[in-house]
Short mmCIF file of C-alpha atoms in Angstrom, two decimals:
data_model
loop_
_atom_site.label_atom_id
_atom_site.label_comp_id
_atom_site.label_asym_id
_atom_site.label_seq_id
_atom_site.Cartn_x
_atom_site.Cartn_y
_atom_site.Cartn_z
CA MET A 18 2.53 3.19 15.69
CA VAL A 19 6.27 3.90 15.48
CA ILE A 20 7.57 7.20 14.05
CA ARG A 21 11.08 7.01 12.62
CA PRO A 22 13.28 9.86 11.30
CA PHE A 23 13.86 9.93 7.56
CA GLY A 24 16.61 12.51 7.17
CA ASP A 25 16.02 16.21 7.77
CA SER A 26 12.71 16.56 5.90
CA ALA A 27 10.61 13.45 6.48
CA LEU A 28 9.20 10.91 8.93
CA LEU A 29 8.47 7.25 8.32
CA VAL A 30 5.39 6.13 10.24
CA GLU A 31 5.21 2.37 10.77
CA VAL A 32 2.02 0.49 11.66
CA GLU A 33 1.12 -3.20 11.92
CA THR A 34 -1.04 -3.99 8.90
CA LEU A 35 -1.86 -2.72 5.44
CA ALA A 36 -5.37 -1.89 6.64
CA ASP A 37 -3.78 0.34 9.31
CA VAL A 38 -1.71 2.01 6.60
CA LEU A 39 -4.78 2.86 4.54
CA ALA A 40 -6.66 4.16 7.59
CA LEU A 41 -3.69 6.26 8.72
CA HIS A 42 -3.11 7.66 5.24
CA ALA A 43 -6.79 8.67 4.96
CA ARG A 44 -6.73 10.41 8.36
CA LEU A 45 -3.48 12.23 7.62
CA ALA A 46 -4.84 13.38 4.26
CA GLN A 47 -7.99 14.73 5.93
CA THR A 48 -6.05 16.77 8.51
CA ARG A 49 -3.06 17.67 6.30
CA PRO A 50 -1.49 20.96 7.45
CA GLU A 51 0.38 23.45 5.30
CA GLY A 52 3.95 22.37 4.66
CA VAL A 53 3.25 18.69 3.95
CA LEU A 54 4.68 17.92 0.51
CA ASP A 55 3.89 14.21 0.22
CA LEU A 56 2.05 11.42 2.01
CA VAL A 57 3.30 8.14 0.57
CA PRO A 58 1.56 4.92 1.70
CA ALA A 59 3.37 1.60 1.34
CA ALA A 60 3.01 -1.95 2.65
CA ARG A 61 3.47 -1.15 6.36
CA THR A 62 4.42 2.52 6.44
CA VAL A 63 3.42 6.05 5.48
CA LEU A 64 6.19 8.44 4.48
CA VAL A 65 5.44 12.01 5.60
CA HIS A 66 7.57 14.44 3.57
CA VAL A 67 7.52 18.08 4.68
CA GLU A 68 9.01 21.47 3.91
CA PRO A 69 10.84 22.08 7.23
CA ALA A 70 10.86 25.87 6.78
CA VAL A 71 7.02 25.77 6.79
CA LEU A 72 6.36 22.72 8.99
CA PRO A 73 9.27 21.79 11.29
CA LEU A 74 9.80 18.08 11.83
CA ALA A 75 8.99 18.37 15.54
CA THR A 76 5.62 19.92 14.69
CA ALA A 77 5.00 17.27 12.02
CA ARG A 78 5.80 14.52 14.53
CA ALA A 79 3.30 15.97 17.01
CA TRP A 80 0.62 16.13 14.29
CA VAL A 81 1.20 12.50 13.28
CA SER A 82 1.16 11.39 16.93
CA ARG A 83 -2.28 12.91 17.40
CA THR A 84 -3.62 10.92 14.45
CA ASP A 85 -5.08 7.60 15.57
CA THR A 86 -4.70 4.52 13.39
CA ALA A 87 -8.21 3.25 13.98
CA PRO A 88 -8.37 -0.21 12.36
CA ALA A 89 -10.49 -0.43 9.24
CA GLU A 90 -13.08 -3.22 9.00
CA SER A 91 -11.81 -3.94 5.51
CA LEU A 92 -9.43 -2.56 2.90
CA GLU A 93 -12.35 -1.14 0.95
CA ALA A 94 -13.73 0.61 4.04
CA ALA A 95 -10.42 2.36 4.64
CA ASP A 96 -11.27 4.98 2.03
CA PRO A 97 -14.27 7.01 3.21
CA GLY A 98 -14.81 8.50 -0.23
CA GLU A 99 -16.24 5.28 -1.72
CA PRO A 100 -14.53 5.82 -5.09
CA ASP A 101 -15.99 4.51 -8.32
CA GLU A 102 -14.83 1.10 -9.45
CA ILE A 103 -12.33 0.98 -12.33
CA GLU A 104 -12.63 -1.86 -14.81
CA LEU A 105 -9.37 -3.09 -16.35
CA PRO A 106 -9.69 -5.23 -19.49
CA ILE A 107 -7.29 -8.16 -19.39
CA SER A 108 -6.22 -10.93 -21.72
CA TYR A 109 -4.77 -13.89 -19.81
CA ASP A 110 -1.80 -14.49 -22.08
CA GLY A 111 1.11 -13.88 -19.71
CA GLN A 112 4.37 -15.79 -20.07
CA ASP A 113 4.21 -17.10 -16.49
CA LEU A 114 0.50 -18.01 -16.30
CA VAL A 115 0.94 -21.79 -16.55
CA GLU A 116 4.00 -21.87 -14.27
CA THR A 117 2.32 -19.66 -11.65
CA ALA A 118 -0.75 -21.90 -11.55
CA SER A 119 1.53 -24.91 -11.11
CA ILE A 120 3.45 -23.25 -8.27
CA LEU A 121 0.18 -22.49 -6.49
CA GLY A 122 -1.17 -26.00 -7.07
CA VAL A 123 -4.26 -24.87 -8.98
CA SER A 124 -5.39 -25.14 -12.59
CA VAL A 125 -4.94 -22.24 -15.01
CA ASP A 126 -8.70 -21.77 -15.23
CA ALA A 127 -9.02 -21.71 -11.44
CA LEU A 128 -6.28 -19.06 -11.16
CA ILE A 129 -7.98 -16.91 -13.80
CA ASP A 130 -11.38 -17.27 -12.12
CA ARG A 131 -9.94 -16.23 -8.75
CA HIS A 132 -8.22 -13.20 -10.28
CA LEU A 133 -11.40 -12.07 -12.07
CA ALA A 134 -13.65 -12.60 -9.05
CA ALA A 135 -11.47 -10.67 -6.60
CA ARG A 136 -12.47 -7.11 -5.66
CA TRP A 137 -9.20 -5.23 -5.74
CA ALA A 138 -8.17 -1.91 -4.21
CA VAL A 139 -5.05 0.21 -4.84
CA ALA A 140 -3.12 0.15 -1.59
CA PHE A 141 -0.24 2.35 -2.77
CA THR A 142 1.78 3.20 -5.86
CA GLY A 143 5.48 3.09 -6.57
CA PHE A 144 8.24 1.36 -8.52
CA ALA A 145 7.22 3.30 -11.65
CA PRO A 146 4.79 6.19 -12.29
CA GLY A 147 1.27 4.78 -12.33
CA PHE A 148 2.20 1.32 -11.00
CA GLY A 149 -0.48 0.49 -8.43
CA TYR A 150 -0.08 -2.26 -5.84
CA LEU A 151 -3.48 -3.97 -5.80
CA VAL A 152 -4.74 -5.90 -2.77
CA SER A 153 -7.95 -7.80 -2.08
CA GLU A 154 -9.59 -9.50 0.85
CA ASP A 155 -10.78 -12.07 -1.71
CA TRP A 156 -7.20 -13.02 -2.62
CA ASP A 157 -5.19 -15.20 -0.22
CA LEU A 158 -2.70 -16.66 -2.71
CA ASP A 159 0.97 -15.87 -2.01
CA VAL A 160 2.89 -15.83 -5.30
CA PRO A 161 6.71 -15.99 -5.14
CA ARG A 162 8.68 -13.51 -7.21
CA ARG A 163 10.89 -14.80 -10.01
CA ALA A 164 14.33 -15.95 -8.84
CA THR A 165 15.92 -13.79 -11.57
CA PRO A 166 14.07 -10.60 -12.57
CA ARG A 167 13.44 -9.98 -16.26
CA THR A 168 15.36 -7.13 -17.85
CA ARG A 169 12.29 -6.30 -19.97
CA VAL A 170 8.65 -6.48 -18.93
CA PRO A 171 6.33 -5.09 -21.66
CA GLU A 172 4.01 -2.17 -21.14
CA GLY A 173 0.55 -3.33 -20.04
CA ALA A 174 1.73 -6.59 -18.47
CA VAL A 175 -0.51 -7.75 -15.58
CA ALA A 176 1.40 -9.58 -12.89
CA LEU A 177 1.34 -11.18 -9.43
CA ALA A 178 3.86 -11.11 -6.57
CA GLY A 179 3.31 -11.93 -2.92
CA ARG A 180 -0.35 -11.11 -2.28
CA PHE A 181 -0.30 -8.21 -4.73
CA SER A 182 -1.47 -7.83 -8.30
CA GLY A 183 -0.38 -4.98 -10.57
CA ALA A 184 -0.06 -3.73 -14.14
CA TYR A 185 3.10 -2.25 -15.64
CA PRO A 186 2.39 1.24 -17.10
CA ARG A 187 5.57 1.22 -19.21
CA GLU A 188 8.26 -1.17 -20.36
CA THR A 189 10.70 -1.80 -17.55
CA SER A 190 12.54 -4.53 -15.69
CA GLY A 191 10.68 -6.58 -13.09
CA GLY A 192 10.53 -9.79 -11.10
CA TRP A 193 6.77 -10.35 -10.83
CA GLN A 194 4.99 -13.33 -12.42
CA LEU A 195 3.31 -12.24 -15.68
CA ILE A 196 -0.21 -13.63 -16.13
CA GLY A 197 -1.79 -11.31 -18.72
CA THR A 198 -1.91 -7.97 -20.54
CA THR A 199 -4.18 -4.92 -20.52
CA ASP A 200 -4.64 -2.14 -23.07
CA ALA A 201 -5.75 0.39 -20.44
CA THR A 202 -3.77 3.64 -20.34
CA LEU A 203 -2.33 3.43 -16.84
CA PHE A 204 -0.20 6.58 -16.97
CA ASP A 205 -0.56 9.62 -19.24
CA PRO A 206 1.61 12.59 -18.18
CA ARG A 207 -0.47 14.99 -20.33
CA ALA A 208 -3.79 14.12 -18.70
CA PRO A 209 -5.27 16.27 -15.88
CA GLU A 210 -5.26 13.08 -13.76
CA PRO A 211 -2.19 11.27 -15.13
CA VAL A 212 -2.46 8.14 -12.96
CA LEU A 213 -5.39 5.76 -13.47
CA LEU A 214 -4.81 3.58 -10.41
CA ARG A 215 -4.52 6.03 -7.53
CA PRO A 216 -4.30 4.92 -3.86
CA GLY A 217 -7.78 3.99 -2.58
CA ALA A 218 -9.28 3.28 -6.01
CA ARG A 219 -11.38 0.12 -6.43
CA VAL A 220 -10.47 -2.15 -9.33
CA ARG A 221 -12.09 -5.14 -11.07
CA PHE A 222 -10.51 -7.06 -13.94
CA ARG A 223 -12.75 -7.77 -16.94
CA ARG A 224 -11.76 -10.42 -19.45
CA SER A 225 -11.17 -9.28 -23.02
CA ALA A 226 -10.57 -11.41 -26.09
CA THR A 227 -7.64 -9.39 -27.43
CA THR A 228 -5.30 -6.74 -26.15
CA THR A 229 -3.68 -3.97 -28.14
CA PRO A 230 -0.69 -2.36 -26.41
CA ALA A 231 -1.38 1.22 -25.41
CA ARG A 232 0.33 3.86 -27.53
CA ARG A 233 2.92 5.84 -25.66
CA LEU A 234 2.61 9.58 -26.12
CA GLU A 235 5.76 11.37 -27.20
CA PRO A 236 6.36 14.89 -25.89
CA ALA A 237 5.27 17.56 -28.34
CA VAL A 238 7.91 19.92 -29.73
CA PRO A 239 7.19 23.41 -28.36
CA ALA A 240 6.42 26.10 -30.87
CA GLY A 241 8.78 29.05 -31.15
CA THR A 242 11.84 30.36 -32.94
CA ALA A 243 14.97 28.35 -32.26
CA ALA A 244 17.62 30.12 -30.21
CA PHE A 245 20.39 27.67 -31.07
CA THR A 246 21.08 24.32 -32.74
CA VAL A 247 22.90 21.51 -30.95
CA ALA A 248 25.95 20.22 -32.85
CA ASP A 249 27.06 17.74 -30.15
CA PRO A 250 25.20 17.12 -26.87
CA GLY A 251 28.13 15.27 -25.27
CA PRO A 252 27.46 12.06 -23.27
CA LEU A 253 24.20 13.36 -21.77
CA THR A 254 22.46 16.74 -21.88
CA THR A 255 18.95 17.07 -20.48
CA VAL A 256 16.45 19.86 -19.86
CA GLN A 257 15.86 20.38 -16.14
CA ASP A 258 13.96 22.71 -13.85
CA ALA A 259 12.87 22.49 -10.20
CA GLY A 260 11.05 19.21 -10.88
CA ARG A 261 7.68 17.73 -9.87
CA PRO A 262 7.21 18.06 -6.11
CA GLY A 263 4.18 16.56 -4.40
CA ARG A 264 3.58 13.56 -6.69
CA LEU A 265 5.41 10.75 -4.87
CA ALA A 266 2.13 9.03 -3.96
CA GLU A 267 1.44 8.69 -7.71
CA GLY A 268 4.80 6.99 -8.23
CA VAL A 269 6.31 10.14 -9.81
CA ALA A 270 9.74 11.22 -8.56
CA ARG A 271 10.51 14.91 -8.08
CA SER A 272 13.40 14.73 -10.56
CA GLY A 273 14.68 18.17 -11.62
CA VAL A 274 18.19 19.60 -11.64
CA ALA A 275 20.70 17.73 -9.47
CA ASP A 276 22.86 20.69 -8.33
CA ARG A 277 20.27 23.12 -7.00
CA PRO A 278 22.65 25.87 -5.79
CA ALA A 279 24.27 25.91 -9.25
CA PHE A 280 20.76 26.04 -10.80
CA ALA A 281 19.80 29.05 -8.66
CA ALA A 282 23.07 30.83 -9.40
CA ALA A 283 22.88 30.32 -13.18
CA ASN A 284 19.35 31.67 -13.44
CA ARG A 285 20.16 34.61 -11.20
CA LEU A 286 23.18 35.55 -13.30
CA VAL A 287 21.14 35.87 -16.51
CA GLY A 288 18.16 37.52 -14.81
CA ASN A 289 15.72 34.59 -14.97
CA LEU A 290 13.11 33.77 -12.37
CA PRO A 291 14.39 31.07 -9.98
CA GLY A 292 12.61 28.10 -11.58
CA ALA A 293 13.45 28.75 -15.26
CA ALA A 294 14.48 25.63 -17.19
CA VAL A 295 18.16 25.06 -17.91
CA LEU A 296 20.40 22.50 -19.61
CA GLU A 297 22.21 19.99 -17.40
CA ILE A 298 25.37 18.91 -19.26
CA THR A 299 27.00 15.75 -17.90
CA LEU A 300 30.79 15.47 -18.32
CA GLY A 301 30.91 18.31 -20.88
CA GLY A 302 31.52 17.82 -24.59
CA PHE A 303 28.60 20.10 -25.56
CA ARG A 304 28.62 22.25 -28.73
CA ALA A 305 25.89 24.49 -30.19
CA THR A 306 25.53 27.44 -32.58
CA ALA A 307 23.37 30.49 -31.79
CA HIS A 308 20.72 31.74 -34.24
CA ARG A 309 20.47 35.11 -32.51
CA ASP A 310 22.22 37.08 -29.80
CA LEU A 311 21.86 35.31 -26.45
CA TRP A 312 23.01 35.62 -22.85
CA VAL A 313 24.11 32.51 -20.98
CA ALA A 314 25.77 31.52 -17.71
CA ALA A 315 27.48 28.22 -16.85
CA THR A 316 27.74 27.02 -13.24
CA GLY A 317 28.31 23.75 -11.36
CA ALA A 318 31.17 21.58 -12.62
CA TRP A 319 34.33 23.30 -13.78
CA ALA A 320 34.86 22.85 -17.52
CA PRO A 321 36.56 25.08 -20.12
CA ILE A 322 33.90 27.17 -21.91
CA ARG A 323 34.48 28.92 -25.21
CA VAL A 324 32.24 31.31 -27.12
CA ALA A 325 33.32 32.12 -30.69
CA GLY A 326 36.69 30.53 -29.90
CA ARG A 327 37.32 32.74 -26.86
CA GLU A 328 37.52 31.19 -23.40
CA VAL A 329 35.03 32.72 -20.98
CA ASP A 330 34.57 32.46 -17.23
CA PRO A 331 31.96 30.34 -15.46
CA TYR A 332 29.64 31.92 -12.91
CA ARG A 333 29.11 35.11 -14.90
CA ALA A 334 26.70 36.27 -17.60
CA VAL A 335 28.26 35.85 -21.05
CA HIS A 336 27.14 37.29 -24.41
CA TRP A 337 26.71 34.56 -27.06
CA PRO A 338 26.51 36.31 -30.46
CA ALA A 339 24.41 35.11 -33.38
CA GLY A 340 26.32 32.65 -35.58
CA ALA A 341 28.92 31.89 -32.90
CA GLU A 342 29.62 28.46 -31.46
CA LEU A 343 29.44 27.79 -27.73
CA ARG A 344 31.62 24.89 -26.62
CA VAL A 345 31.69 23.26 -23.17
CA GLY A 346 34.83 21.16 -22.86
CA ALA A 347 35.39 18.06 -20.76
CA ALA A 348 34.61 18.64 -17.09
CA ARG A 349 37.82 18.79 -15.07
CA ALA A 350 36.26 19.08 -11.61
CA GLY A 351 32.74 17.91 -10.87
CA ILE A 352 30.54 16.25 -13.43
CA ARG A 353 27.44 18.40 -14.21
CA VAL A 354 27.50 21.84 -15.84
CA VAL A 355 24.32 23.89 -15.50
CA LEU A 356 23.81 26.16 -18.52
CA ALA A 357 21.18 28.88 -18.13
CA LEU A 358 19.83 30.84 -21.09
CA ARG A 359 18.26 34.25 -20.61
CA GLY A 360 14.52 33.69 -20.99
CA GLY A 361 14.78 30.04 -19.96
CA VAL A 362 14.85 26.88 -22.09
CA ALA A 363 11.58 25.97 -23.83
CA ALA A 364 10.47 22.34 -23.74
CA ALA A 365 7.28 20.30 -23.66
CA GLY A 366 6.03 20.03 -20.10
CA ALA A 367 4.63 17.00 -18.30
CA LEU A 368 2.92 17.12 -14.90
CA GLY A 369 3.74 20.78 -14.41
CA SER A 370 7.46 20.54 -15.21
CA VAL A 371 9.81 20.26 -18.17
CA ALA A 372 12.35 18.19 -16.19
CA SER A 373 13.64 15.07 -17.89
CA ASP A 374 13.22 12.01 -15.62
CA THR A 375 15.74 9.51 -16.97
CA LEU A 376 14.33 6.54 -15.02
CA ALA A 377 10.59 7.03 -15.64
CA GLY A 378 10.92 8.49 -19.15
CA ILE A 379 8.83 11.56 -18.25
CA GLY A 380 9.56 14.91 -19.88
CA PRO A 381 11.79 15.79 -22.84
CA THR A 382 14.20 13.18 -24.13
CA PRO A 383 17.94 13.96 -23.85
CA LEU A 384 19.20 16.35 -26.50
CA ARG A 385 20.63 14.99 -29.73
CA ALA A 386 22.79 16.47 -32.48
CA GLY A 387 20.63 18.60 -34.76
CA ASP A 388 18.04 19.48 -32.11
CA GLU A 389 16.86 23.08 -32.15
CA VAL A 390 16.29 24.69 -28.75
CA ALA A 391 14.06 27.71 -28.22
CA THR A 392 13.81 30.15 -25.34
CA ALA A 393 10.72 30.08 -23.17
CA ASP A 394 10.76 33.90 -22.95
CA ALA A 395 9.56 33.54 -19.37
CA ALA A 396 9.29 36.53 -17.05
CA ARG A 397 12.73 37.89 -16.31
CA HIS A 398 14.43 40.10 -13.76
CA PRO A 399 17.11 42.61 -14.72
CA VAL A 400 20.57 41.09 -15.03
CA PRO A 401 22.22 41.70 -11.62
CA VAL A 402 24.61 44.63 -11.34
CA VAL A 403 27.20 42.22 -9.92
CA ASP A 404 27.91 40.10 -12.98
CA SER A 405 30.00 37.39 -11.30
CA TRP A 406 29.51 34.91 -8.49
CA PRO A 407 32.01 33.70 -5.88
CA TRP A 408 32.78 30.06 -6.56
CA THR A 409 35.36 27.32 -6.27
CA PRO A 410 35.66 24.15 -8.37
CA PRO A 411 34.07 21.05 -6.80
CA PRO A 412 36.68 19.24 -4.67
CA ALA A 413 38.12 15.85 -5.60
CA ALA A 414 37.09 14.41 -2.22
CA LEU A 415 33.57 15.30 -1.13
CA VAL A 416 32.37 15.59 2.47
CA VAL A 417 28.61 15.17 2.82
CA ASP A 418 26.37 15.37 5.87
CA VAL A 419 24.01 12.46 6.47
CA ALA A 420 21.07 12.47 8.88
CA ALA A 421 19.58 9.39 10.52
CA GLY A 422 17.74 6.90 8.36
CA PRO A 423 14.66 4.96 9.46
CA ARG A 424 16.46 1.59 9.41
CA ALA A 425 19.83 2.45 10.94
CA ASP A 426 19.04 -0.06 13.69
CA TRP A 427 19.09 -2.85 11.09
CA PHE A 428 22.90 -2.57 11.03
CA THR A 429 25.49 -3.62 13.56
CA PRO A 430 27.30 -0.94 15.59
CA ALA A 431 30.48 -1.81 13.68
CA ALA A 432 28.68 -1.30 10.36
CA ARG A 433 27.34 2.11 11.43
CA ARG A 434 30.86 3.15 12.49
CA ALA A 435 32.26 1.93 9.16
CA PHE A 436 29.59 3.92 7.32
CA LEU A 437 30.91 7.14 8.90
CA GLU A 438 34.63 6.32 8.94
CA THR A 439 35.17 4.78 5.49
CA ARG A 440 36.63 6.76 2.61
CA TRP A 441 34.09 5.59 0.04
CA VAL A 442 34.75 5.51 -3.71
CA VAL A 443 32.07 6.55 -6.21
CA ASP A 444 31.33 3.64 -8.56
CA ALA A 445 31.48 4.08 -12.33
CA ARG A 446 27.72 3.39 -12.60
CA ALA A 447 26.78 6.66 -10.88
CA ASP A 448 23.98 8.55 -12.65
CA ARG A 449 20.86 10.60 -11.94
CA VAL A 450 19.08 7.53 -10.52
CA GLY A 451 21.66 6.73 -7.88
CA ILE A 452 25.30 6.59 -6.80
CA ARG A 453 26.76 3.25 -5.73
CA LEU A 454 29.61 3.46 -3.22
CA ASP A 455 32.53 1.03 -3.17
CA GLY A 456 33.95 0.09 0.21
CA PRO A 457 33.50 -2.46 2.99
CA PRO A 458 30.07 -4.14 3.05
CA LEU A 459 27.78 -2.93 5.83
CA GLN A 460 26.55 -5.92 7.81
CA ARG A 461 23.04 -6.24 9.17
CA THR A 462 22.23 -7.45 12.64
CA ALA A 463 21.40 -11.16 12.94
CA ASP A 464 17.72 -10.34 13.39
CA ALA A 465 17.59 -7.98 10.38
CA ALA A 466 19.49 -10.42 8.17
CA ALA A 467 16.69 -12.95 8.62
CA ARG A 468 13.96 -10.49 7.62
CA GLU A 469 12.72 -9.03 4.34
CA LEU A 470 11.75 -5.36 4.37
CA PRO A 471 8.41 -4.54 2.72
CA SER A 472 8.55 -1.69 0.21
CA GLU A 473 8.72 1.78 1.79
CA GLY A 474 8.60 5.34 0.48
CA MET A 475 11.93 6.79 -0.67
CA LEU A 476 13.40 10.26 -1.22
CA PRO A 477 16.48 11.61 -3.03
CA GLY A 478 19.48 11.24 -0.75
CA ALA A 479 18.24 8.03 0.89
CA VAL A 480 21.19 5.67 1.43
CA GLN A 481 19.84 2.20 0.70
CA VAL A 482 21.90 -0.87 1.52
CA PRO A 483 21.12 -3.91 -0.68
CA PRO A 484 21.99 -7.46 0.42
CA ASP A 485 25.62 -7.15 -0.78
CA GLY A 486 26.17 -4.41 1.82
CA ARG A 487 27.36 -1.71 -0.62
CA PRO A 488 25.44 1.57 -0.07
CA VAL A 489 23.51 3.24 -2.89
CA VAL A 490 22.55 6.93 -2.59
CA LEU A 491 19.34 7.67 -4.48
CA GLY A 492 19.49 10.60 -6.92
CA PRO A 493 16.82 13.01 -8.20
CA ASP A 494 15.45 10.39 -10.64
CA GLY A 495 15.55 7.55 -8.10
CA PRO A 496 12.56 5.26 -7.42
CA VAL A 497 9.87 6.51 -5.04
CA THR A 498 9.61 3.20 -3.17
CA GLY A 499 12.18 0.59 -2.28
CA GLY A 500 12.67 -2.59 -0.29
CA TYR A 501 16.23 -2.12 0.97
CA PRO A 502 16.87 -0.65 4.45
CA VAL A 503 17.90 3.02 4.58
CA VAL A 504 20.80 3.56 6.97
CA GLY A 505 20.95 7.36 6.49
CA VAL A 506 19.69 10.24 4.37
CA VAL A 507 21.97 12.83 2.78
CA THR A 508 21.01 16.41 3.66
CA ALA A 509 19.99 18.96 1.02
CA VAL A 510 23.45 20.57 1.12
CA GLY A 511 25.03 17.15 0.82
CA ARG A 512 22.87 16.24 -2.18
CA ALA A 513 24.09 19.34 -4.00
CA ALA A 514 27.66 18.22 -3.38
CA LEU A 515 26.88 14.69 -4.55
CA ALA A 516 25.53 16.10 -7.81
CA GLN A 517 29.17 16.77 -8.70
CA ALA A 518 30.54 13.37 -7.60
CA ARG A 519 32.66 11.88 -10.38
CA PRO A 520 33.15 8.13 -10.79
CA GLY A 521 36.34 7.23 -8.94
CA SER A 522 36.19 10.24 -6.61
CA HIS A 523 36.28 9.83 -2.85
CA LEU A 524 33.41 10.48 -0.47
CA LEU A 525 33.55 11.12 3.28
CA ILE A 526 30.33 10.90 5.30
CA ARG A 527 29.77 13.11 8.33
CA SER A 528 26.95 12.48 10.80
CA ALA A 529 24.34 15.21 11.00
CA SER A 530 22.30 13.29 13.58
CA PRO A 531 23.10 11.89 17.03
CA ARG A 532 21.02 8.79 16.19
CA LEU A 533 23.19 7.68 13.27
#
């Protein structure tokens, strides 16, 4: 067992086999101390994500070290709970069924029979909420991924890749070989147990004659009197709160507001409790008209803000009278304005949060012109006596601290120096999922270049390096697993700074760890 640092709030525990992963995950879950936020199993690792203020990393490391990885006799035996078996109806009508059988050198009927006969178990989840990686001791076929991934894989598609099988819970891109479809509801954010295929579950496929695609549930519109009507949402305005912590093992990212200090300040200024929902306005361009007297505060990016035609200051509580228009102009410094409304923003919740996850499609959809927004009328504190907040506009060149990543040793010493010394440029494709950095490619060591990294748990701030060598910093809506090596992990303070990184702006990386 090898324990690797994963930034300032997590450890990546590496073992030899998938059976060891399942055994380790079960033992860690049984002895889980207070302060552990997530235990995320993957192909060869378990990501241990903690709240350092409650469980310091040194204490977490000692706890993990005391946990033996006793080998399991089989994948099914790794889960002591002996869960019930889940039957998934399947129609073998996938686009790649004939080609996959040909690649494997078997007939289509033989491939189908093998798939039906196998006793599957969910080893881990990831890629998308509710996507379970299924393994079986009865399945020894190694299926190559497609050379070019599809941009659209339909919801309910059943697929093969490597020695895994899986079913896509929603339409997405993907490079697995499609062999069939299922009408099972794999992920329902409104259900008490939203994920059907949870780690450790046993699965058998059952042949069905026809398959009807599962209906996707749209978020319900919350009841209540509208506080204002949106005239123009700008390029992107979403509802955000503190997100969905503790669900990474289900394939659900935390999501939530990107600039957390700005989020805390905005709610404090209007007297809301710390977690009240807000609007996150990207690049500005937002306009709305109030139906009744409101109090608001804008924080984060610097943008001109007008109420009833009068310019008002950011970082202070502002009265927004009934009938007046509030206008947030184009952001001049930074990129995301956080707009808090006294009483909080009302929206349909999913998995304990109203945050909009732009990658997974969980939570409210982005606001559109004509949308009516209500207040949640959540519990409130008095508006602070000090009605302003010290602040400065986000700088043009950001300096962010980065702690050691679990795969820093995959890169040459020259590449690690370049990572810290380069003045990186934020690519135009930066969004809530991730920020791509333009600069010199980071080269892997000769040994690492010849290897493929199995999927591992991921966190916001992880700096992945794909084969082209250009780093990508995962954002709040980033995937919960990934197969690219992580050279470093941006600290919490650094992630708040990155939330205001504009395309074309410069980024300087400062080491927060002697091991980087």
